[in-house]
XYZ file of C-alpha atoms in Angstrom:
374
model
C -287.426 42.256 -65.177
C -289.364 39.821 -67.408
C -289.077 36.186 -66.351
C -288.215 33.644 -69.026
C -289.590 30.140 -68.858
C -286.191 28.520 -69.489
C -282.574 29.608 -69.780
C -280.248 27.012 -71.306
C -276.577 27.419 -70.421
C -274.331 25.994 -73.125
C -274.831 25.500 -76.867
C -273.064 22.196 -77.300
C -274.715 18.935 -78.276
C -277.010 18.662 -75.234
C -277.900 22.360 -75.131
C -278.855 22.440 -78.822
C -280.910 19.274 -78.413
C -282.788 20.805 -75.481
C -283.409 24.033 -77.403
C -284.733 22.109 -80.411
C -287.290 20.229 -78.313
C -288.393 23.313 -76.389
C -289.127 25.066 -79.686
C -290.748 21.983 -81.180
C -293.087 21.732 -78.212
C -294.252 25.320 -78.581
C -291.983 27.569 -76.530
C -291.170 30.711 -78.465
C -287.476 31.556 -78.916
C -286.414 34.805 -77.209
C -289.800 35.322 -75.560
C -289.960 32.029 -73.626
C -286.407 30.704 -73.698
C -282.859 31.583 -74.686
C -279.510 29.799 -74.895
C -276.365 31.367 -73.429
C -273.052 30.211 -74.883
C -269.562 31.243 -73.796
C -267.973 30.593 -77.195
C -267.824 33.268 -79.859
C -269.069 30.901 -82.587
C -270.925 27.579 -82.920
C -269.277 24.267 -82.131
C -269.360 23.772 -78.366
C -266.326 22.050 -76.865
C -265.379 20.688 -80.284
C -264.093 24.147 -81.187
C -261.213 23.664 -78.775
C -260.046 20.224 -79.867
C -256.524 20.047 -81.234
C -256.325 20.772 -85.005
C -254.750 17.407 -85.778
C -257.817 15.572 -84.413
C -259.608 14.580 -87.594
C -263.239 13.584 -87.771
C -262.266 10.008 -88.540
C -260.081 9.752 -85.431
C -262.498 11.494 -83.059
C -265.149 10.023 -80.824
C -268.365 9.595 -82.783
C -270.139 12.857 -83.604
C -273.777 12.032 -82.967
C -276.586 13.518 -85.014
C -278.615 16.339 -83.531
C -282.392 15.886 -83.631
C -284.027 16.905 -86.873
C -280.826 17.225 -88.944
C -278.278 14.530 -89.691
C -274.577 15.277 -89.912
C -274.262 13.339 -93.137
C -270.900 12.028 -94.314
C -268.216 14.744 -94.119
C -264.620 14.084 -95.144
C -263.120 12.002 -92.302
C -259.718 13.616 -92.890
C -261.058 17.111 -92.076
C -260.449 18.561 -88.614
C -263.274 17.551 -86.285
C -263.472 21.091 -84.898
C -264.226 22.487 -88.365
C -266.801 19.825 -89.217
C -268.732 20.176 -85.979
C -268.532 23.966 -85.940
C -270.034 24.080 -89.428
C -272.715 21.504 -88.547
C -273.772 23.224 -85.330
C -273.832 26.624 -87.021
C -276.111 25.340 -89.769
C -278.283 23.679 -87.149
C -278.722 26.886 -85.158
C -279.756 28.804 -88.281
C -282.063 26.116 -89.658
C -284.120 25.926 -86.479
C -283.767 29.616 -85.566
C -282.459 28.831 -82.121
C -282.040 31.846 -79.779
C -278.299 31.605 -79.128
C -276.703 34.534 -77.282
C -272.905 34.597 -77.560
C -270.358 35.165 -76.318
C -271.975 35.195 -72.873
C -270.197 33.752 -69.848
C -272.387 32.751 -66.917
C -270.781 33.684 -63.612
C -273.417 32.490 -61.121
C -276.865 30.956 -60.802
C -278.722 31.688 -57.592
C -282.284 32.086 -56.282
C -283.710 35.421 -57.423
C -285.510 35.981 -54.115
C -283.234 37.003 -51.252
C -285.126 34.798 -48.769
C -285.163 31.741 -51.036
C -282.876 29.055 -49.664
C -283.532 26.760 -52.639
C -284.579 23.151 -52.707
C -288.283 23.785 -52.116
C -289.430 26.050 -54.942
C -291.311 24.650 -57.927
C -292.096 26.098 -61.356
C -294.761 28.353 -59.839
C -292.398 29.697 -57.192
C -289.609 32.224 -57.335
C -287.273 32.098 -60.343
C -283.582 31.450 -60.567
C -281.305 34.356 -61.414
C -278.630 33.749 -64.051
C -275.800 36.272 -63.698
C -273.514 36.780 -66.699
C -270.865 39.113 -68.039
C -273.556 40.535 -70.353
C -276.385 41.071 -67.885
C -278.828 39.211 -65.663
C -281.673 36.875 -66.617
C -284.447 35.466 -64.434
C -285.960 32.120 -65.387
C -288.505 29.722 -63.969
C -286.188 26.867 -64.946
C -282.537 26.524 -65.930
C -281.124 23.740 -68.083
C -277.400 23.583 -67.439
C -275.461 22.078 -70.357
C -271.945 23.373 -69.743
C -270.219 20.008 -70.075
C -266.633 19.483 -68.930
C -264.165 21.168 -71.313
C -263.574 24.190 -69.086
C -262.602 22.003 -66.107
C -259.476 19.969 -66.990
C -258.398 17.582 -64.247
C -254.771 17.838 -63.161
C -253.814 15.015 -60.774
C -251.193 15.551 -58.097
C -248.088 13.405 -57.676
C -245.068 13.784 -55.414
C -242.348 15.832 -57.055
C -244.645 17.392 -59.630
C -243.426 20.898 -58.857
C -239.785 19.781 -59.059
C -240.084 18.293 -62.543
C -237.817 20.340 -64.805
C -239.507 19.579 -68.118
C -242.768 20.968 -69.469
C -246.261 19.831 -68.478
C -249.483 20.256 -70.404
C -253.005 18.894 -70.379
C -255.211 17.528 -73.145
C -257.038 20.854 -72.862
C -253.933 22.681 -74.133
C -252.581 20.178 -76.663
C -252.213 21.593 -80.181
C -250.086 19.350 -82.376
C -247.670 16.444 -82.103
C -245.355 17.940 -84.711
C -243.424 20.063 -82.220
C -242.430 17.020 -80.147
C -240.169 15.323 -82.705
C -237.088 14.030 -80.888
C -238.603 14.751 -77.469
C -239.225 12.194 -74.735
C -242.884 12.427 -73.765
C -244.735 10.637 -70.980
C -248.497 10.410 -71.578
C -250.520 9.859 -68.397
C -254.100 8.616 -68.654
C -256.076 5.554 -69.700
C -258.652 6.962 -72.109
C -259.023 7.303 -75.847
C -257.312 10.704 -75.922
C -254.185 9.237 -74.342
C -254.081 6.479 -76.948
C -254.524 8.952 -79.801
C -251.789 11.197 -78.423
C -249.366 8.297 -78.124
C -249.905 7.235 -81.730
C -249.596 10.804 -83.040
C -246.477 11.494 -81.002
C -244.808 8.283 -82.144
C -245.609 9.103 -85.778
C -244.103 12.575 -85.259
C -240.804 11.110 -84.057
C -241.191 11.441 -80.302
C -239.983 8.822 -77.843
C -243.003 7.958 -75.726
C -243.976 6.164 -72.556
C -247.470 5.515 -71.246
C -248.621 5.496 -67.625
C -252.056 4.255 -66.513
C -253.389 3.619 -63.020
C -254.855 0.308 -64.163
C -254.024 -1.936 -67.130
C -255.617 -0.494 -70.286
C -259.002 -2.043 -70.919
C -259.115 -2.867 -74.608
C -262.336 -4.529 -75.670
C -263.715 -6.248 -78.749
C -267.294 -5.820 -77.545
C -269.390 -4.072 -80.203
C -270.299 -0.511 -79.246
C -273.990 -1.079 -79.924
C -277.239 0.022 -78.235
C -277.027 -2.680 -75.544
C -273.495 -1.607 -74.694
C -274.581 2.018 -74.548
C -277.450 1.311 -72.191
C -275.150 -0.693 -69.930
C -272.641 2.170 -69.779
C -275.388 4.679 -69.004
C -276.813 2.469 -66.252
C -273.449 2.038 -64.549
C -272.702 5.765 -64.551
C -276.227 6.696 -63.412
C -276.033 4.343 -60.434
C -273.457 6.651 -58.883
C -275.163 9.966 -59.672
C -278.468 8.650 -58.304
C -276.630 7.983 -55.038
C -275.085 11.469 -54.937
C -271.589 10.154 -55.645
C -269.155 11.851 -58.027
C -269.648 10.303 -61.467
C -267.174 8.021 -63.117
C -266.123 9.138 -66.563
C -268.024 7.455 -69.368
C -264.699 6.411 -70.899
C -263.814 4.782 -67.598
C -266.613 2.267 -68.052
C -266.563 1.867 -71.839
C -263.083 0.468 -72.363
C -260.998 1.103 -75.485
C -262.091 -0.332 -78.843
C -259.479 -2.756 -80.111
C -259.197 -1.322 -83.617
C -256.575 -2.429 -86.164
C -254.690 0.827 -85.488
C -254.630 0.136 -81.766
C -253.559 -3.473 -82.328
C -250.603 -2.193 -84.359
C -249.727 0.257 -81.565
C -249.721 -2.581 -79.041
C -247.506 -4.674 -81.308
C -244.910 -1.892 -81.600
C -244.957 -1.250 -77.839
C -246.369 2.268 -78.186
C -249.642 1.273 -76.527
C -248.154 -0.773 -73.698
C -248.549 0.856 -70.297
C -245.636 1.163 -67.897
C -248.143 1.001 -65.049
C -249.022 3.563 -62.367
C -246.935 6.687 -61.910
C -245.342 6.879 -58.468
C -243.592 10.254 -58.510
C -241.797 12.819 -60.598
C -238.216 13.888 -60.190
C -236.213 16.558 -62.046
C -236.126 15.316 -65.628
C -237.716 11.925 -65.084
C -240.801 9.968 -64.064
C -240.646 7.030 -61.668
C -243.255 4.270 -61.909
C -244.731 2.115 -59.157
C -242.501 -0.840 -60.094
C -239.376 1.273 -59.529
C -238.504 1.740 -63.189
C -238.115 5.228 -64.627
C -238.363 7.215 -67.847
C -236.280 10.282 -68.655
C -238.895 12.775 -69.855
C -238.845 16.199 -71.465
C -242.625 16.585 -71.269
C -245.533 15.196 -69.280
C -248.814 15.174 -71.198
C -251.684 14.793 -68.738
C -254.503 13.044 -70.624
C -256.345 12.727 -67.333
C -259.798 13.866 -68.297
C -262.140 16.590 -67.186
C -264.641 17.303 -64.436
C -268.082 18.861 -64.762
C -267.803 22.642 -65.167
C -270.276 23.657 -62.480
C -268.559 26.393 -60.471
C -271.269 28.890 -61.472
C -273.852 26.690 -59.732
C -272.086 26.896 -56.344
C -274.644 29.381 -54.874
C -277.326 26.677 -55.192
C -275.447 24.378 -52.762
C -276.065 21.199 -54.744
C -273.161 19.060 -53.530
C -273.633 16.121 -51.205
C -271.070 15.360 -48.460
C -269.370 12.887 -50.805
C -268.867 15.576 -53.429
C -271.485 14.489 -55.945
C -274.891 15.848 -56.924
C -277.892 13.591 -56.370
C -279.656 13.121 -59.684
C -282.887 11.537 -60.879
C -282.060 11.239 -64.551
C -281.486 14.869 -65.564
C -283.369 16.236 -62.543
C -281.421 17.660 -59.613
C -282.992 16.368 -56.427
C -281.914 19.323 -54.267
C -283.085 21.990 -56.720
C -286.245 21.321 -58.796
C -285.764 24.472 -60.854
C -282.521 23.104 -62.303
C -282.048 20.380 -64.930
C -278.515 19.155 -65.442
C -277.038 17.619 -68.577
C -273.374 17.090 -69.357
C -273.020 15.483 -65.938
C -272.616 11.756 -65.405
C -273.763 9.635 -68.332
C -274.476 12.663 -70.522
C -270.939 14.062 -70.167
C -269.934 12.631 -73.553
C -271.378 12.464 -77.030
C -272.748 9.053 -76.084
C -275.845 10.329 -74.268
C -275.877 14.096 -74.720
C -278.586 14.300 -77.398
C -280.942 12.083 -75.415
C -280.176 14.023 -72.240
C -281.019 17.306 -73.954
C -284.340 15.868 -75.047
C -285.037 14.522 -71.554
C -284.251 17.918 -70.008
C -286.549 19.735 -72.446
C -289.435 17.365 -71.805
C -288.884 17.532 -68.031
C -288.893 21.333 -68.238
C -292.129 21.333 -70.208
C -293.690 19.025 -67.645
C -292.726 21.354 -64.811
C -294.008 24.345 -66.754
C -297.337 22.601 -67.273
C -296.838 21.704 -70.927
C -297.815 18.385 -72.436
C -295.076 16.657 -74.401
C -295.913 15.518 -77.900
C -294.611 12.146 -79.152
C -291.046 12.163 -80.445
C -289.072 9.756 -82.575
C -287.119 7.980 -79.867
C -285.656 5.552 -82.400
C -283.509 8.320 -83.825
C -282.160 9.057 -80.373
C -281.128 5.571 -79.296
C -277.565 5.125 -78.092
C -275.290 3.697 -80.733
């Protein structure tokens, strides 16, 4: 079996960025590297966002290297805009995307390789998929978080007689008119859901573990670097990462101010338990609910990496930037600070340049100004 230099897993923002820089630095698509993507078309995780999420209401869609997004209609569905943009990007730069291909496991190719000691000149990693097997000197994992929705556990959850769904499965607020909906979670998605549901005629309540952290701080480069530093402190110590949203706060936009004024964006506090037909909060108050919408985030989708035994006793993966300390043949983006659009493009670039360094290539200068956090 021929051994590729690099296999990239995932064709979202970070994976496309990594592929662009590998090609720019001289690796030949298909011969030297490929990209495996589980989706049947371009767009990454954006493909799965609810149709009512418009580009103007979404988190910022950051430019990919070498091709700017431009100024699409902010009222168009974000999934359509990003899918079109990523598709054009893949064609323009002739990136070697193989889809749909689902990776089932990554493990050392050599039976006697216990991992953690091999370098680029040693035995390859074997990438097992539903469409065949690939061996590669290095793997850049860019699978992100969308496939791993986090469902918290509360007493009485199984006894709740209404419906329960996660952000991952949300489609539209229109079907909730007249319903009583509890939204659980403190991030931007929760806030957007609450506003949409209220506009659609639902009666809403909001539960957060901590008081919502609205901020007027400008989301500029200094802010971005501070967020990245705080998240990376944990991953460097092998601790499970905090979500980027958990350290950014919520921008206090005019729309959010109006939601606070109407009471829609006022948290009832932590959820204590669920009972048949109602939610009970930590202060003893309750809310009769037809539906619980869990806007409780996602975890890194890394089950296919389990054979590499990367986890520390505390549950995290020890990282040095995008480098996995336990496994030098693996570079990991979409984990920690690069798990959102905030740092994914820069992480893809960093992974590509780290891969080239391990393969013996010399990186050429790049325009880092275009990649600064904003």
